[in-house]
PDB file of C-alpha atoms and ligand atoms in Angstrom:
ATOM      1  CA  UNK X  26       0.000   0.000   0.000  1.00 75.00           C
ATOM      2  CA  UNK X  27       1.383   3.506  -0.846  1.00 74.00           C
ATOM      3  CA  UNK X  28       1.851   5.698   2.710  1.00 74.00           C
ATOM      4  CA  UNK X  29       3.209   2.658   4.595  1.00 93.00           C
ATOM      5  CA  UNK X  30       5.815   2.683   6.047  1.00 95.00           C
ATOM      6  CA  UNK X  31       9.106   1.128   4.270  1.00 97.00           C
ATOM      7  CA  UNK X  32      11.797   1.384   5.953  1.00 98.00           C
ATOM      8  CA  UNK X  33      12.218   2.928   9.738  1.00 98.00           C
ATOM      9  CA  UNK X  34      15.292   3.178  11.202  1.00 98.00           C
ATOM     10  CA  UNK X  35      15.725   3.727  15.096  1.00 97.00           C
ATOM     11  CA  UNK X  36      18.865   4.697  17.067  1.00 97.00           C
ATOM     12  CA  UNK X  37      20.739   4.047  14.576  1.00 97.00           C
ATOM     13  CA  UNK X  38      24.624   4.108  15.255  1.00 98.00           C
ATOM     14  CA  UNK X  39      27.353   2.976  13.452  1.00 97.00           C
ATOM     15  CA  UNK X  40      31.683   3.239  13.749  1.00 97.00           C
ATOM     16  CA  UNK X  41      34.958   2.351  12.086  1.00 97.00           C
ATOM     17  CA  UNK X  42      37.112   0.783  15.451  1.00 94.00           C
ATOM     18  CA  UNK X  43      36.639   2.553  17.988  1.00 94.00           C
ATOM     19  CA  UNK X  44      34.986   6.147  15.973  1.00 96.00           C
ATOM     20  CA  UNK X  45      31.189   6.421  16.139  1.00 97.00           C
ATOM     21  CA  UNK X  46      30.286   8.199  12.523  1.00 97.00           C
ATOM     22  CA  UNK X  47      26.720   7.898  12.808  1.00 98.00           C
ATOM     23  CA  UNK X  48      25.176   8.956  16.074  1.00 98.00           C
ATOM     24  CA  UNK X  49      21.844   7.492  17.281  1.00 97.00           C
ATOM     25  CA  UNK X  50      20.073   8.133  13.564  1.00 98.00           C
ATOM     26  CA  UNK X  51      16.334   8.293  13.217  1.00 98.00           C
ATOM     27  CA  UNK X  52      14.252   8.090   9.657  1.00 97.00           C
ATOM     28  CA  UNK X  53      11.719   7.137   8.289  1.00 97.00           C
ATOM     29  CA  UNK X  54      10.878   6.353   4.003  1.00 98.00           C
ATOM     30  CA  UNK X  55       6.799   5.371   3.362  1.00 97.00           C
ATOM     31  CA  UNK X  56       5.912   3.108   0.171  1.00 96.00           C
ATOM     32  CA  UNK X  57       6.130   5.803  -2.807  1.00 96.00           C
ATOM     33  CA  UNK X  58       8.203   8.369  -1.523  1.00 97.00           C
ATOM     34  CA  UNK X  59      11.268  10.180  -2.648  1.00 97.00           C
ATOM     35  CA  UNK X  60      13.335  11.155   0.353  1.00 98.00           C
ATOM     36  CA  UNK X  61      16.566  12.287   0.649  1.00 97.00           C
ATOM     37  CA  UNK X  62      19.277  12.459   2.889  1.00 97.00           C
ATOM     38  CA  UNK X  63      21.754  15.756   2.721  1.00 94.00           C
ATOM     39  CA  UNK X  64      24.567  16.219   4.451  1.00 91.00           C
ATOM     40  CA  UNK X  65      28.512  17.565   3.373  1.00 87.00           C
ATOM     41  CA  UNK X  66      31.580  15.254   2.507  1.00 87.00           C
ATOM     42  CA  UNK X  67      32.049  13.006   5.947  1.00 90.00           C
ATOM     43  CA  UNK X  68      28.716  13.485   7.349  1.00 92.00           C
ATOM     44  CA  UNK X  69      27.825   9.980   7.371  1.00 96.00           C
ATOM     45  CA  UNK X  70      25.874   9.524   4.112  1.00 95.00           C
ATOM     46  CA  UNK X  71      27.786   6.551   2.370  1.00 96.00           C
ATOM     47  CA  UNK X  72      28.118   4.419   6.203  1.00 97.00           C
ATOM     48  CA  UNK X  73      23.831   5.217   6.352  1.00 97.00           C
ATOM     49  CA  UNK X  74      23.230   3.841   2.919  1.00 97.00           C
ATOM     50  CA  UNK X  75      25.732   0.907   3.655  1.00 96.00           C
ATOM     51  CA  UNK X  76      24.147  -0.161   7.277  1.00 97.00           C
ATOM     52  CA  UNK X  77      20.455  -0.146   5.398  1.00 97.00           C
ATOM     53  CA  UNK X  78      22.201  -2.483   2.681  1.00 96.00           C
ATOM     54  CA  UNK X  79      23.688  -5.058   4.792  1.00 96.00           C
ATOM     55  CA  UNK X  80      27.256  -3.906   3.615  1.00 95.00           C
ATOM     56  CA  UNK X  81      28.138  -2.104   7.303  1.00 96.00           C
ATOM     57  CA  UNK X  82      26.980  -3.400  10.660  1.00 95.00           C
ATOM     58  CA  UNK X  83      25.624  -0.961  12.905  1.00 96.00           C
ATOM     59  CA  UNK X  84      26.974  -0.680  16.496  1.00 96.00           C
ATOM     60  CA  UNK X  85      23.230  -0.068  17.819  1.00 96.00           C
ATOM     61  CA  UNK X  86      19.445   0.521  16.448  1.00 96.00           C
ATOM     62  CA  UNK X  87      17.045  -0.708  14.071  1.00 96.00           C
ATOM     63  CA  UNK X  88      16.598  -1.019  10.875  1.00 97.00           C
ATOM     64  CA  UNK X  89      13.067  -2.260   9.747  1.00 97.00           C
ATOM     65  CA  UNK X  90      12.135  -2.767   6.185  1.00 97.00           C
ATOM     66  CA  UNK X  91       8.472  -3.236   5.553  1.00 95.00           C
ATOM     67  CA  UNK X  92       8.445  -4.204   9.062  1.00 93.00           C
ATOM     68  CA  UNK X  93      10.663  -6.776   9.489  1.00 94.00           C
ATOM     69  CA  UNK X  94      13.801  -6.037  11.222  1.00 95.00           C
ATOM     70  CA  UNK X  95      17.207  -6.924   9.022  1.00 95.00           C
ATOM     71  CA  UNK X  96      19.899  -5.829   9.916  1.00 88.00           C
ATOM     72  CA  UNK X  97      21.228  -9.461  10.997  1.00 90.00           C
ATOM     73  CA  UNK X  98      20.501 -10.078   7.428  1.00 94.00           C
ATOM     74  CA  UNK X  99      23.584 -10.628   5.863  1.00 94.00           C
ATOM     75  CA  UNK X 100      23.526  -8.416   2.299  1.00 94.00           C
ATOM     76  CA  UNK X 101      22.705 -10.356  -0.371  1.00 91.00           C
ATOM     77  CA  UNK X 102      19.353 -11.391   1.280  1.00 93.00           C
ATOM     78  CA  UNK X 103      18.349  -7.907   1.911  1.00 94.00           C
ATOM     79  CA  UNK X 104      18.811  -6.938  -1.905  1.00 92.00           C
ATOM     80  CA  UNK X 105      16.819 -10.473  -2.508  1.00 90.00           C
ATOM     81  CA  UNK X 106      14.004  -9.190  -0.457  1.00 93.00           C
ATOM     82  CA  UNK X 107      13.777  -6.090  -2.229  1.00 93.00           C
ATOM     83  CA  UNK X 108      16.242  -3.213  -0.920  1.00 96.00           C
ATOM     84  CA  UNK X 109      18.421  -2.308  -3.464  1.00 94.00           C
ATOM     85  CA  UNK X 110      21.859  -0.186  -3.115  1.00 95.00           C
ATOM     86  CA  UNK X 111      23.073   1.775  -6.352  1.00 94.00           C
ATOM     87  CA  UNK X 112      26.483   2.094  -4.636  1.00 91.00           C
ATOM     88  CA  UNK X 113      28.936   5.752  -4.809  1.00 90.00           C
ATOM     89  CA  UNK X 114      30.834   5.384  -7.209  1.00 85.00           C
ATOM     90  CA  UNK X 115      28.770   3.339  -9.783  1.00 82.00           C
ATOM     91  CA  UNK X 116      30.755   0.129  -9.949  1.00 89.00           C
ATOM     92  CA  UNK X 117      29.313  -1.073 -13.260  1.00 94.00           C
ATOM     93  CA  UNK X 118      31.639  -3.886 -15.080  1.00 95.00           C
ATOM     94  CA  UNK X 119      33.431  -2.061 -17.369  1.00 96.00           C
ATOM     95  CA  UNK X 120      34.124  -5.349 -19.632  1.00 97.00           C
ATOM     96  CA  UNK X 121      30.451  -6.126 -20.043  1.00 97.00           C
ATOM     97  CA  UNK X 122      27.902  -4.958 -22.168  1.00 97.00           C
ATOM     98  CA  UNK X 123      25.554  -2.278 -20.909  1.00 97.00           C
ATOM     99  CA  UNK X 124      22.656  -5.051 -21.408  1.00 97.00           C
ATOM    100  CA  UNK X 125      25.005  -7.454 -19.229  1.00 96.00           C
ATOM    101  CA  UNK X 126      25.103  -4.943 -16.942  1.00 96.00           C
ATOM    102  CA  UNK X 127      21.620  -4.502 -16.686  1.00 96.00           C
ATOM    103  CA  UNK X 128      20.834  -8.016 -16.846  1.00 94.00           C
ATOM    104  CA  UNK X 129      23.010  -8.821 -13.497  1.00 92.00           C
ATOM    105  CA  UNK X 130      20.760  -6.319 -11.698  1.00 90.00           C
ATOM    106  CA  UNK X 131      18.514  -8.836 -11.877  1.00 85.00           C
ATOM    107  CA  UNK X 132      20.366 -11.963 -10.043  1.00 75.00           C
ATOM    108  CA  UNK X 133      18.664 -13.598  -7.940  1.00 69.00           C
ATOM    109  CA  UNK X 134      15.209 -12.373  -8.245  1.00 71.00           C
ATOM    110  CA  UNK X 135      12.435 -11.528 -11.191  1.00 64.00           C
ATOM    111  CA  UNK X 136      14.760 -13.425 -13.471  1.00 69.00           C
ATOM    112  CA  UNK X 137      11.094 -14.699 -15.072  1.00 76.00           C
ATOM    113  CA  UNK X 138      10.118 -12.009 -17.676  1.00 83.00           C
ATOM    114  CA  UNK X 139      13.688 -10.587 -17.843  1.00 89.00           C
ATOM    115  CA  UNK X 140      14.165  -9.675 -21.434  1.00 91.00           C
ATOM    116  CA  UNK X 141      11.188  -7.191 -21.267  1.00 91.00           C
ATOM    117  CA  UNK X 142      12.011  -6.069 -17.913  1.00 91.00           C
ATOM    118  CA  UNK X 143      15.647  -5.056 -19.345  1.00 94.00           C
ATOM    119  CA  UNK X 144      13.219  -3.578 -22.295  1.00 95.00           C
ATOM    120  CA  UNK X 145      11.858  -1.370 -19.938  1.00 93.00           C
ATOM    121  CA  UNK X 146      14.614  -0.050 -18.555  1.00 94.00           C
ATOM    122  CA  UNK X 147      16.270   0.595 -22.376  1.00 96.00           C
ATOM    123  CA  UNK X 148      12.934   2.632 -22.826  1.00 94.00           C
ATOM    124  CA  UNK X 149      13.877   4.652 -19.705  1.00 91.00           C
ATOM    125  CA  UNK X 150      16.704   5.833 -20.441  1.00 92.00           C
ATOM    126  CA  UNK X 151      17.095   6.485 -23.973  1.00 91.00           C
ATOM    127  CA  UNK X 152      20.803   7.051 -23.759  1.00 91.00           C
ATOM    128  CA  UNK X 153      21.448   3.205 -22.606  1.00 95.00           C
ATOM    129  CA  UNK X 154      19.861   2.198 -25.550  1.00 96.00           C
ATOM    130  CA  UNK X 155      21.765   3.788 -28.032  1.00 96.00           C
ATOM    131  CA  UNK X 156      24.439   2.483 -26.634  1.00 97.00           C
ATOM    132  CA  UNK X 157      23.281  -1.242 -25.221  1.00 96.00           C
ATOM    133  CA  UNK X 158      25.924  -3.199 -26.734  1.00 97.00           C
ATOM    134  CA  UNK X 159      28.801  -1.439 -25.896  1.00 97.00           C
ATOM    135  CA  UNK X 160      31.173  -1.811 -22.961  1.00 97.00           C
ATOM    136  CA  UNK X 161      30.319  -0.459 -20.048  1.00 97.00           C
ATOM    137  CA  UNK X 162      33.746   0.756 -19.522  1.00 96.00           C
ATOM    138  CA  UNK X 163      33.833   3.173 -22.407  1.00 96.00           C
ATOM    139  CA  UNK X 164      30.500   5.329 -21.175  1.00 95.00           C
ATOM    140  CA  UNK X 165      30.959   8.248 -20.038  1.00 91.00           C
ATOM    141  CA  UNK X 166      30.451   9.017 -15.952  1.00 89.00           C
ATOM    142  CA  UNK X 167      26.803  10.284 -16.500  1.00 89.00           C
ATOM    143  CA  UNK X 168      26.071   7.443 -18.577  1.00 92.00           C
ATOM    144  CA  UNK X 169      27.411   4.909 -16.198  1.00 94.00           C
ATOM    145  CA  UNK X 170      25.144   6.520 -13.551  1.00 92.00           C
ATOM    146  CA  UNK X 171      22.271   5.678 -15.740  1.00 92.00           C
ATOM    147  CA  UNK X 172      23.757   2.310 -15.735  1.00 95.00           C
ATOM    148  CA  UNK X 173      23.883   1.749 -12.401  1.00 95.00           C
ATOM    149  CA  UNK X 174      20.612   2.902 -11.627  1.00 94.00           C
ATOM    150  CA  UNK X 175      18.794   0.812 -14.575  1.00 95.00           C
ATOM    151  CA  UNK X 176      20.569  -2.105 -12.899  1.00 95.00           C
ATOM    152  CA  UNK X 177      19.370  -1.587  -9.468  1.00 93.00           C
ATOM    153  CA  UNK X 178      15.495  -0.959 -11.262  1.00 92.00           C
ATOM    154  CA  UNK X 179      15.885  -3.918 -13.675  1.00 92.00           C
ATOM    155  CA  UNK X 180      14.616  -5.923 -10.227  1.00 85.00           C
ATOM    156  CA  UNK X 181      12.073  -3.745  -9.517  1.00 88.00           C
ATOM    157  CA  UNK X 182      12.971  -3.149  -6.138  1.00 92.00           C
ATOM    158  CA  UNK X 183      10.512  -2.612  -3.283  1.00 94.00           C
ATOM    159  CA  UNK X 184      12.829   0.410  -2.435  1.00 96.00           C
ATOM    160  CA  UNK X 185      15.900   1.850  -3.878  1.00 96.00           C
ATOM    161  CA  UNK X 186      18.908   3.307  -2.126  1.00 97.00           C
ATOM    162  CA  UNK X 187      20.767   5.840  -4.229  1.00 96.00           C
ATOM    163  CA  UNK X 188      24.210   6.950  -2.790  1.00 95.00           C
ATOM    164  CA  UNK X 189      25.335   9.942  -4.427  1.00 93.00           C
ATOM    165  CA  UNK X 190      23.846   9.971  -7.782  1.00 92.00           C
ATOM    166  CA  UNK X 191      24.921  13.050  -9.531  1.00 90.00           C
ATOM    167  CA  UNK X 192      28.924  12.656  -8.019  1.00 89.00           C
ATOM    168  CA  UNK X 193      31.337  14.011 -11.005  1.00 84.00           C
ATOM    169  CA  UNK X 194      28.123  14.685 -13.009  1.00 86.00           C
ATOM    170  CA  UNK X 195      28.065  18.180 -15.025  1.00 86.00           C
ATOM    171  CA  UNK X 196      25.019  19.952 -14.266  1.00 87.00           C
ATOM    172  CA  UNK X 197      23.390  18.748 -17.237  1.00 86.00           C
ATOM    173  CA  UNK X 198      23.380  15.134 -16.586  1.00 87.00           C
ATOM    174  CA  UNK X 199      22.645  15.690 -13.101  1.00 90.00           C
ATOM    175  CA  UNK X 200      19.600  17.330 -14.070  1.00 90.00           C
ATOM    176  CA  UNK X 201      18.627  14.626 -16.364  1.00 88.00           C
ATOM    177  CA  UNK X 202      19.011  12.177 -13.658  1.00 90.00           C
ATOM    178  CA  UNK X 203      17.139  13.848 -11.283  1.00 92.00           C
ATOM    179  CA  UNK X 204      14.445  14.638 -13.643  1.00 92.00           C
ATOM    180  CA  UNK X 205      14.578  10.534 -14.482  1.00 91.00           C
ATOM    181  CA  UNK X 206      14.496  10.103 -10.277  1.00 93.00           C
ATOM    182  CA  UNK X 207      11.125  12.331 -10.544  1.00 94.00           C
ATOM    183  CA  UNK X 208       9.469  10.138 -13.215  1.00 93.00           C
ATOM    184  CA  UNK X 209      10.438   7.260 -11.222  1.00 92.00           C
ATOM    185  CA  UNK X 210       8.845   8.325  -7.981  1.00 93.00           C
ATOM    186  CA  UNK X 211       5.583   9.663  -9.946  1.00 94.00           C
ATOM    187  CA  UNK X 212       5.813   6.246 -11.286  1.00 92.00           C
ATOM    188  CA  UNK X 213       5.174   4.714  -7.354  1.00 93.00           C
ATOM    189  CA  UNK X 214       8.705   3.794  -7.249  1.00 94.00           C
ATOM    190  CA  UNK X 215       9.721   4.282  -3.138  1.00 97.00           C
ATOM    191  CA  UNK X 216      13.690   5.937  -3.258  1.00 97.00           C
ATOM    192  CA  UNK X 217      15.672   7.087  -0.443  1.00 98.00           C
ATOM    193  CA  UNK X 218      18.617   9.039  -1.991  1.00 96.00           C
ATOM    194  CA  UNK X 219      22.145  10.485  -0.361  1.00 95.00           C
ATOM    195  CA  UNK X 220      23.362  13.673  -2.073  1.00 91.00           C
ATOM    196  CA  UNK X 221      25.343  16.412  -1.451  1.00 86.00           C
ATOM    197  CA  UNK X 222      23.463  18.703  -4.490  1.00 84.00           C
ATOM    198  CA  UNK X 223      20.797  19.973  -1.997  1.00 88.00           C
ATOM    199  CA  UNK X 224      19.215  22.300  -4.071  1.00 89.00           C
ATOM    200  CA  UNK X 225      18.264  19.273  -6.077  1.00 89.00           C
ATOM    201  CA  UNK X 226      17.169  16.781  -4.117  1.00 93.00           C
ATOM    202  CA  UNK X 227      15.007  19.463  -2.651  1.00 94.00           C
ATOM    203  CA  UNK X 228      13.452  19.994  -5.763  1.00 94.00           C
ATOM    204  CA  UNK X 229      12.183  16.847  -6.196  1.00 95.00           C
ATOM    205  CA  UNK X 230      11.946  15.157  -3.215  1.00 97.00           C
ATOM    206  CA  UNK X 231       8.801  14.543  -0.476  1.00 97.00           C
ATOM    207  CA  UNK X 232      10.710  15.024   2.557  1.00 97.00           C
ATOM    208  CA  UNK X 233      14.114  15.515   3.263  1.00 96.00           C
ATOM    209  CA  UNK X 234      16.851  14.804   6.473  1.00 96.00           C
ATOM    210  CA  UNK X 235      20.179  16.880   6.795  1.00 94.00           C
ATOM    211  CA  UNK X 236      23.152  14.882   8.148  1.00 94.00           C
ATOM    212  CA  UNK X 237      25.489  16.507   9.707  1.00 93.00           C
ATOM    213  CA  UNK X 238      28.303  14.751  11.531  1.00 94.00           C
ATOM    214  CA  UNK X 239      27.030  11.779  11.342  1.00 96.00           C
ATOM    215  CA  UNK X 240      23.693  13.127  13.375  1.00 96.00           C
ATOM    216  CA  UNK X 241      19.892  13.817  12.184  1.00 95.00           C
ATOM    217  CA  UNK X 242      19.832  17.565  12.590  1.00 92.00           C
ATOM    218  CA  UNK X 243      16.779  18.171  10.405  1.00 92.00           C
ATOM    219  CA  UNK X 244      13.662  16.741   8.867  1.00 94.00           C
ATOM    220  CA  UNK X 245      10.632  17.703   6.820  1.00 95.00           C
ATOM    221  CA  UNK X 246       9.379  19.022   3.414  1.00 95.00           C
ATOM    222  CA  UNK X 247      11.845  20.393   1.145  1.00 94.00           C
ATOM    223  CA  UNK X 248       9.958  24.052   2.232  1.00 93.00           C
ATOM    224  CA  UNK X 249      10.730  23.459   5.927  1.00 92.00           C
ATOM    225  CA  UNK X 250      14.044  22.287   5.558  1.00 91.00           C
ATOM    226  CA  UNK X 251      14.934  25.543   2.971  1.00 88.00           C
ATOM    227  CA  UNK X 252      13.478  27.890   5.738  1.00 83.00           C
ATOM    228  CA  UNK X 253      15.106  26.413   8.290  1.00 78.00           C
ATOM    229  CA  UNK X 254      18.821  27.773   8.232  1.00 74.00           C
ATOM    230  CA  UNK X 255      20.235  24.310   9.110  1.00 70.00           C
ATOM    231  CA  UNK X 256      21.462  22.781   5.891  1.00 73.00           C
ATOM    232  CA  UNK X 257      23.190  25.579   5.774  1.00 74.00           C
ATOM    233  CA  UNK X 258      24.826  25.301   9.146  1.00 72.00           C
ATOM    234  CA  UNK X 259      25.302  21.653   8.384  1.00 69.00           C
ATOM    235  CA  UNK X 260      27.029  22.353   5.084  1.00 69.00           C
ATOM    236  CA  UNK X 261      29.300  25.074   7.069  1.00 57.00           C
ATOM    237  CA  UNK X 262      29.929  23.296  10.027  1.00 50.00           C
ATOM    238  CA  UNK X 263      31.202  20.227   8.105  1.00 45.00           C
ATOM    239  CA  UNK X 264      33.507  22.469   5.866  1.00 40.00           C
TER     240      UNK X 264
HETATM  241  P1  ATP L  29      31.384  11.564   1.188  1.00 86.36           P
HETATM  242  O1  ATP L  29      30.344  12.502   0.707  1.00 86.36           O
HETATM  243  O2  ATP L  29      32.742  12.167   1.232  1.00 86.36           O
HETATM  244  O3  ATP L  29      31.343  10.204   0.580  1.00 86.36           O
HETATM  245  P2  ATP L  29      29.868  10.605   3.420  1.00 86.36           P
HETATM  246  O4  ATP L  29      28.892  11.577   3.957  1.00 86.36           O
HETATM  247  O5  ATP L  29      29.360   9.528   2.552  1.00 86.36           O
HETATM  248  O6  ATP L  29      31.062  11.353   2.742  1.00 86.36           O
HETATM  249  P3  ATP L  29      31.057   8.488   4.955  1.00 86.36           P
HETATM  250  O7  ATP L  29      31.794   7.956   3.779  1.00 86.36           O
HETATM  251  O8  ATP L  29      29.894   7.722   5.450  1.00 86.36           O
HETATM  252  O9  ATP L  29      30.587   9.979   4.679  1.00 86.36           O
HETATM  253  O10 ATP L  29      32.094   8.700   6.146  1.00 86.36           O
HETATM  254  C1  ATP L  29      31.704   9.119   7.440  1.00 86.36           C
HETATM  255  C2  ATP L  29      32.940   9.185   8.340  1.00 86.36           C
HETATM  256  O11 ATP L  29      33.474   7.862   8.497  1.00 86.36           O
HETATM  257  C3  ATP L  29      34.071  10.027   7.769  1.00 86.36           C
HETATM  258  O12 ATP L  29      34.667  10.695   8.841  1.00 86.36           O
HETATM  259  C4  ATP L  29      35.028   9.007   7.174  1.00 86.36           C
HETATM  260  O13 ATP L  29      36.336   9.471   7.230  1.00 86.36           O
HETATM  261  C5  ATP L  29      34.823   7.810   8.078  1.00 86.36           C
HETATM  262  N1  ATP L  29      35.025   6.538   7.345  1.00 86.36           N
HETATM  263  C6  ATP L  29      34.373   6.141   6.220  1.00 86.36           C
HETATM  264  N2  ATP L  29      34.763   4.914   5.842  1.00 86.36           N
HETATM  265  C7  ATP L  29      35.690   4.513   6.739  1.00 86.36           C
HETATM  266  C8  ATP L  29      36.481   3.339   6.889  1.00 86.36           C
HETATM  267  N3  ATP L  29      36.364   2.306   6.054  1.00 86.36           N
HETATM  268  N4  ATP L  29      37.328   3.287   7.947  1.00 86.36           N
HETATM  269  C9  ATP L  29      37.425   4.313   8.811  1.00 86.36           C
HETATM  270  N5  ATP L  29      36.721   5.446   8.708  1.00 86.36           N
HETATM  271  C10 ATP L  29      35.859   5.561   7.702  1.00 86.36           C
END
């Protein structure tokens, strides 16, 4: 059902050795909603996306997806059950095609119907197509973004995790992406998304946290979070 809730995350705190980097977090994503978290370089953002994935084990708290509490779930069950990571940094396979690519998204769950799935996804985004049976190692940064994301979709996740999207993008592509990300969510896709281009994510997303040393300091619509003067402080105070 759209509005309930997907994933809920309580006192949530993570650490590398003996350094706590994420400090008692609390968030919430409901079924069809775009919400991002913001934060500067080091707030936390990459170690949040990989405690919800399975890929970082939290020192304390909660994670709940559709209700069920994972995070003994080791990783590769959590992306079976339907929470997806599009990791930073895209990590496509730069000697397969971009249809392999895609295709791999897809291990270990929907593999019935594949082909049109993978169809689907080549509709999306146009400039995949054009260039499906190339390697993914000669597209450029923007275009392996798109990559990366069709293969997380190409499941059709229950939820998708996007760490940093637009890193390295030019301000074209990044727009493109996030335009895609709209689409996507108007489409009753449910993303939670890690960015440092605020301005963006604002402008597209339902509700929005800042992260700020590895802490929740904000939450709400992308109006209250805008009035409030905390991104900014959070962007400042990181610097
Ligand atoms: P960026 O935007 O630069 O990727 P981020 O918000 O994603 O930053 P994280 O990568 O989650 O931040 O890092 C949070 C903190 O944890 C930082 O202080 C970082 O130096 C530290 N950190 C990250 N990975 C490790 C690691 N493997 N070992 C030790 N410390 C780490």
């Amino acid at each position: 059902q759209k509005g309930d809730v997907a994933i809920a995350v309580e006192g949530l705190s993570a650490s590398y050795g003996a350094s706590e980097v994420l400090h008692g977090i609390e968030l919430s994503v409901a079924k069809g909603e775009l919400v991002a978290v913001l934060g500067a370089n080091g707030a936390g953002k990459s170690t949040l996306m990989r405690a919800l994935s399975g890929l970082h084990r939290p020192v304390a708290g909660k994670i709940l997806f559709q209700g069920d509490d994972i995070q003994e779930l080791a990783a590769d069950r959590i992306a079976r059950r339907g929470l997806v990571l599009v990791p930073e940094g895209r990590q496509v396979f730069p000697e397969l095609s971009v249809v392999q690519n895609i295709r791999l998204g897809a291990y270990g769950r929907h593999t019935a119907g594949l082909d049109a799935q993978v169809e689907r996804m080549l509709d999306r985004f146009p400039r995949l197509r054009e260039r499906q049976d190339q390697r993914a190692g000669l597209l450029s940064g923007g275009e392996q973004q798109m990559l990366a994301i069709a293969r997380g979709l190409v499941a059709r996740p229950e939820v998708l995790l996007l760490d940093e999207p637009s890193l390295g993008l030019a301000p074209s592509l990044i727009q493109e992406l996030y335009t895609i990300l709209a689409e996507l969510r108007d489409g009753g896709a449910t993303i939670l998304l890690v960015d440092q281009m605020a301005e963006m994510a604002l402008a597209i997303a339902d509700r929005a946290y800042v992260l700020s040393s590895g802490a929740i300091v904000a939450g709400g619509t992308p109006e209250e979070i805008r009035d409030s003067r905390l991104l900014e402080d959070a962007y400042l105070g990181d610097a």
